Amino acid sequence: MMQANTLTIEDTTETQNGTVLSVQDLRVWFELRRWGFGHAGSVRAVDGVSFDLGYGEAVAVVGESGCGKSTLMKAILGLHLPTEGDIVFEDTAISTLGSRRMQWYRSHVGYVQQDPFGALPPFFTVGRILEEPLIINGIKSSTERQERIRRALTEVKLTPVEEVTVKFPHMLSGGQQQRVVIARAMILQPKMIVADEPVSMLDASIRVEILKLMRALQLSHNLAVIYITHDLSTVRYFAERIFVMYAGQVVEKALVDDLLANPSHPYTHALLAATSDPDAANAETFREVPPGEPPSLVHPPTGCRFHPRCSHAISGLCDTQEPPEFDIETAHLSKCWLHR
Ligand code: SF4
């Protein structure tokens, strides 16, 4: 039986400005232990990531599997503790939160999972799935809960509401399931949404529809969004800024249009080369795909982590010294010695 408590949910419809989330030199390392021998190294899944996110701003974090973007997302959701650095939500470092304040934090941060079917409890109706977070977070009035459920389902375009609320997840299509996941993420009127590859398991025909729905909700609710994806072709539908991750680090930050038109880091060129839907105007530019595999996060390369795969590597510099972030132009940074 779920227990109601006294946490109250604020109405966040009032527009706020400034920084909602600040990630400060974040490191999330996982210790490896060899049986009988103790410490055997660390997996440096996130290794020195910093950025600020404004209210109402959407950023995309892109990179191939194993680059650290999922670990970064879980740290932001409070599921992994920082090894070093901090994640500050409004004025609060989330690593300092106890379980009750962590519930407060999670009421302000919605989560849209990659696999909608796996994310929805199979034996709950849609109505029950959406009501649960409201009960847990102290919305005692049944009338208010039903009104919020009605509003959330209408916003994600799942109507008639009376028919949808009595259905179980298996009675819905993949796109409808993802709309329920989005409605659940929105139901507590969060200030921020973390979306983990939200369209990668959907049919191609409905991906753009779901991204456009999320974009509309982001704009109408002044939501900050962190959109995690490996697919650069979807980013243009959604985000204002983009961060490219490689081997646990952010190697390029830029406005989306700027990065797609003028990629600067050799790894970003490689990602664009592998994109299924490159901008036709730029298609000729991004032919060069580097050889090799992403490096070990236990023993990452010295210097620039991309240097073993980079055809532009400068011997004696790229292989020995880690590049800082260089300013290329306004709001465009690249962690590459070519821009020193
Ligand atoms: Fe290539 Fe050197 Fe730039 Fe790294 S710093 S991406 S190795 S040119």
XYZ file of C-alpha atoms and ligand atoms in Angstrom:
348
model
C 0.000 0.000 0.000
C 1.426 3.371 -0.975
C 1.888 5.903 1.807
C 1.122 9.564 1.267
C 3.469 12.007 2.965
C 3.532 15.737 3.460
C 5.831 16.771 0.593
C 4.073 19.418 -1.428
C 4.459 19.989 -5.153
C 4.778 23.572 -6.274
C 3.054 24.887 -9.331
C 5.978 25.594 -11.691
C 4.055 27.302 -14.448
C 5.751 30.627 -13.606
C 8.681 31.199 -15.957
C 12.123 31.163 -14.310
C 15.433 32.334 -15.708
C 19.065 31.592 -14.893
C 20.802 28.305 -14.219
C 18.794 25.314 -13.058
C 21.630 22.758 -13.080
C 25.363 23.155 -12.756
C 27.670 20.177 -13.308
C 31.072 21.040 -11.846
C 34.185 19.058 -12.806
C 32.247 15.839 -12.332
C 34.046 12.522 -12.073
C 32.204 9.226 -11.665
C 34.637 6.353 -11.325
C 33.792 2.744 -10.512
C 36.311 0.725 -8.556
C 37.398 -2.645 -9.936
C 38.239 -5.278 -7.340
C 40.057 -8.514 -8.014
C 38.954 -11.313 -5.697
C 41.565 -11.756 -2.983
C 43.743 -8.876 -4.225
C 41.598 -5.815 -3.516
C 41.704 -2.687 -5.675
C 42.444 -3.446 -9.334
C 41.857 -0.052 -10.918
C 38.926 2.220 -11.720
C 36.598 2.624 -14.660
C 36.621 6.380 -15.335
C 33.145 6.515 -16.827
C 32.812 10.292 -16.424
C 36.065 12.163 -16.037
C 35.971 15.918 -15.608
C 32.674 17.103 -17.115
C 31.425 20.658 -16.493
C 28.438 22.567 -17.876
C 25.553 24.804 -16.869
C 21.974 24.278 -17.994
C 19.484 27.127 -18.034
C 15.787 27.003 -17.203
C 13.911 26.198 -20.394
C 17.061 25.137 -22.257
C 17.460 21.835 -24.125
C 20.901 20.304 -24.530
C 21.776 17.098 -26.324
C 24.573 14.870 -25.073
C 25.829 12.709 -27.935
C 28.457 10.033 -28.238
C 28.851 6.360 -29.039
C 28.108 3.520 -26.606
C 30.443 3.501 -23.628
C 31.371 7.191 -23.880
C 29.929 7.925 -20.422
C 26.693 9.679 -21.365
C 24.475 7.167 -19.535
C 26.626 7.370 -16.406
C 26.433 11.166 -16.589
C 22.644 10.909 -16.863
C 22.415 8.545 -13.872
C 24.615 10.841 -11.792
C 22.298 13.754 -12.636
C 19.319 11.631 -11.590
C 21.059 10.945 -8.266
C 21.565 7.239 -9.048
C 25.386 7.445 -8.973
C 27.338 9.504 -6.447
C 30.128 11.740 -7.776
C 33.639 10.476 -7.099
C 34.728 14.120 -7.361
C 33.048 17.358 -8.342
C 29.418 18.213 -7.863
C 26.000 18.482 -9.415
C 24.118 21.531 -8.176
C 20.364 21.806 -8.754
C 19.298 25.396 -8.182
C 21.322 26.072 -4.995
C 21.564 22.503 -3.744
C 24.406 20.017 -4.288
C 22.543 16.773 -4.829
C 25.313 14.676 -3.263
C 24.376 16.266 0.080
C 20.725 15.226 -0.071
C 19.290 12.670 2.320
C 16.515 10.361 1.174
C 13.688 12.806 1.909
C 15.344 15.733 0.129
C 16.286 13.389 -2.709
C 12.545 12.779 -3.130
C 12.090 16.561 -3.345
C 14.807 16.685 -6.022
C 13.280 13.837 -8.028
C 9.891 15.535 -7.955
C 11.546 18.360 -9.932
C 13.360 16.099 -12.389
C 11.344 13.948 -14.794
C 12.876 10.899 -16.448
C 11.969 9.555 -19.883
C 13.410 6.082 -20.383
C 14.658 4.474 -23.577
C 12.415 1.390 -23.455
C 8.817 2.470 -22.771
C 7.480 -1.053 -22.323
C 10.152 -1.928 -19.765
C 9.603 1.403 -17.994
C 5.881 0.835 -17.345
C 4.691 -1.639 -14.690
C 2.789 -4.284 -16.692
C 0.044 -4.962 -14.118
C -0.921 -1.311 -13.539
C -3.391 0.594 -15.667
C -2.293 3.891 -17.196
C -4.423 5.726 -14.632
C -2.715 3.943 -11.748
C 0.744 4.473 -13.266
C 0.153 8.218 -13.454
C -1.519 8.457 -10.060
C 1.269 6.757 -8.131
C 3.818 9.625 -8.194
C 1.072 12.050 -7.174
C 0.162 9.926 -4.133
C 3.803 9.375 -3.169
C 4.392 13.121 -3.334
C 1.473 14.077 -1.142
C -1.336 15.092 -3.520
C -4.122 13.968 -1.210
C -7.100 15.219 -3.154
C -8.400 12.553 -5.519
C -10.074 15.272 -7.603
C -6.762 17.065 -8.070
C -4.984 13.833 -8.959
C -7.591 12.991 -11.591
C -7.404 16.517 -12.975
C -3.614 16.309 -13.277
C -3.856 12.916 -14.981
C -6.431 14.275 -17.416
C -4.240 17.297 -18.160
C -1.075 15.201 -18.637
C -2.737 12.713 -20.998
C -4.311 15.517 -23.001
C -0.920 17.228 -23.317
C 0.713 14.077 -24.693
C -2.283 13.621 -27.013
C -3.605 10.374 -25.530
C -7.349 10.796 -25.646
C -10.154 10.093 -24.875
C -8.681 10.139 -21.385
C -11.411 7.881 -19.911
C -10.501 5.125 -22.380
C -6.737 5.472 -21.991
C -6.630 5.440 -18.170
C -8.167 1.937 -17.924
C -5.746 0.354 -20.379
C -2.682 -1.695 -19.442
C 0.689 -0.970 -21.139
C 0.531 -4.075 -23.361
C -2.700 -2.734 -24.899
C -0.848 0.320 -26.265
C 1.486 0.743 -29.252
C 5.156 1.611 -28.660
C 4.494 5.267 -29.459
C 1.507 5.371 -27.072
C 3.580 3.721 -24.333
C 6.252 6.379 -24.769
C 3.576 9.079 -24.497
C 2.535 7.542 -21.141
C 6.185 7.598 -20.023
C 6.372 11.279 -20.992
C 3.078 12.017 -19.202
C 4.457 10.337 -16.061
C 7.664 12.382 -16.325
C 5.558 15.562 -16.591
C 2.908 14.804 -13.979
C 4.717 16.450 -11.044
C 5.346 19.595 -13.108
C 9.143 19.198 -13.072
C 11.679 21.915 -13.847
C 13.925 19.552 -15.754
C 13.585 16.375 -17.837
C 16.312 13.822 -18.489
C 15.491 11.869 -21.660
C 17.599 8.771 -22.299
C 17.490 7.877 -26.009
C 13.686 8.403 -25.889
C 13.035 7.460 -29.522
C 15.723 4.880 -30.281
C 13.361 1.919 -29.679
C 10.445 3.373 -31.622
C 9.519 2.894 -35.262
C 11.181 5.446 -37.527
C 7.758 6.776 -38.554
C 6.912 8.033 -35.053
C 10.327 9.208 -33.846
C 9.972 12.727 -35.182
C 6.411 12.917 -33.833
C 7.601 12.052 -30.300
C 10.525 14.478 -30.524
C 8.210 17.255 -31.682
C 5.832 16.479 -28.815
C 8.688 16.693 -26.308
C 9.879 19.941 -27.867
C 6.370 21.432 -27.609
C 6.121 20.432 -23.926
C 9.586 21.822 -23.253
C 8.690 25.196 -24.739
C 5.223 25.476 -23.192
C 6.466 24.519 -19.685
C 9.863 26.286 -19.824
C 11.471 22.920 -19.125
C 15.194 22.316 -19.060
C 15.949 19.097 -20.951
C 18.995 16.864 -21.156
C 18.570 14.702 -24.220
C 20.921 11.712 -24.328
C 21.424 10.172 -27.751
C 23.932 8.441 -30.010
C 22.104 9.714 -33.103
C 23.096 13.180 -34.265
C 20.357 13.166 -36.905
C 17.640 13.652 -34.232
C 19.351 16.475 -32.375
C 18.273 19.232 -34.755
C 14.629 18.553 -33.863
C 15.151 19.136 -30.254
C 18.082 20.922 -28.664
C 19.628 24.395 -28.629
C 23.071 23.224 -27.549
C 25.008 20.025 -28.028
C 27.793 18.364 -26.056
C 29.872 15.670 -27.741
C 31.308 13.056 -25.356
C 34.253 10.764 -25.954
C 35.840 8.404 -23.416
C 34.239 10.035 -20.375
C 34.907 13.638 -21.389
C 33.048 16.368 -23.283
C 35.235 17.155 -26.296
C 33.079 19.761 -28.048
C 30.272 22.120 -26.944
C 28.351 24.341 -29.338
C 24.981 25.576 -30.478
C 23.389 22.802 -32.544
C 23.293 24.683 -35.854
C 26.853 25.872 -35.334
C 28.167 22.390 -34.604
C 26.373 20.790 -37.554
C 27.637 23.505 -39.920
C 31.142 23.911 -38.445
C 32.230 20.848 -36.467
C 35.689 21.418 -35.048
C 36.821 18.342 -33.125
C 38.051 15.408 -35.249
C 35.821 13.070 -33.210
C 32.749 15.171 -34.003
C 33.631 14.799 -37.691
C 33.753 11.042 -37.165
C 30.344 11.027 -35.470
C 28.849 13.061 -38.283
C 30.352 10.649 -40.807
C 28.518 7.825 -39.064
C 25.216 9.694 -38.890
C 22.392 8.130 -40.885
C 20.921 11.463 -41.917
C 23.736 13.982 -42.378
C 22.893 17.408 -43.673
C 23.152 17.051 -47.440
C 25.053 20.335 -47.695
C 27.759 19.013 -45.390
C 27.826 15.401 -46.521
C 31.083 15.774 -48.443
C 32.867 17.194 -45.417
C 32.387 14.215 -43.124
C 33.661 11.256 -45.064
C 36.621 10.420 -42.893
C 35.789 7.741 -40.299
C 38.742 7.038 -37.976
C 39.948 3.476 -37.514
C 40.006 1.669 -34.187
C 37.762 1.329 -31.170
C 36.977 3.640 -28.246
C 39.707 3.312 -25.600
C 39.614 1.475 -22.293
C 38.177 3.650 -19.539
C 40.369 1.806 -17.028
C 43.592 2.812 -18.771
C 42.630 5.740 -21.034
C 45.328 7.030 -23.412
C 47.624 9.758 -22.121
C 47.222 13.242 -23.566
C 44.167 13.559 -25.783
C 42.069 10.408 -25.422
C 41.284 10.448 -29.116
C 44.927 10.562 -30.249
C 45.349 6.829 -31.120
C 42.538 7.218 -33.693
C 43.168 10.761 -34.857
C 44.802 11.402 -38.226
C 45.564 15.003 -37.161
C 47.434 14.036 -33.971
C 50.521 16.164 -33.282
C 53.337 13.914 -32.104
C 54.840 14.913 -28.767
C 51.822 17.028 -27.870
C 48.543 15.179 -28.429
C 49.942 11.927 -27.014
C 51.392 13.501 -23.871
C 49.313 16.536 -22.846
C 45.584 16.628 -22.304
C 44.108 19.550 -24.277
C 42.034 22.135 -22.398
C 38.782 23.509 -23.831
C 39.670 26.134 -26.456
C 37.223 28.907 -27.379
C 36.564 28.773 -31.109
C 33.812 31.350 -31.165
C 30.946 32.404 -28.943
C 29.549 29.377 -27.107
C 31.690 26.999 -29.196
C 34.427 25.119 -27.328
C 36.670 22.327 -28.521
C 39.015 20.147 -26.486
C 41.596 19.811 -29.242
C 45.143 21.100 -29.674
C 44.398 22.107 -33.282
C 42.605 25.160 -31.831
C 45.322 26.320 -29.454
Fe 43.453 14.895 -32.676
Fe 45.296 16.137 -31.214
Fe 42.911 17.251 -31.519
Fe 43.183 15.065 -30.027
S 44.065 17.096 -29.601
S 41.599 15.426 -31.513
S 44.767 13.965 -31.161
S 44.429 16.856 -33.109
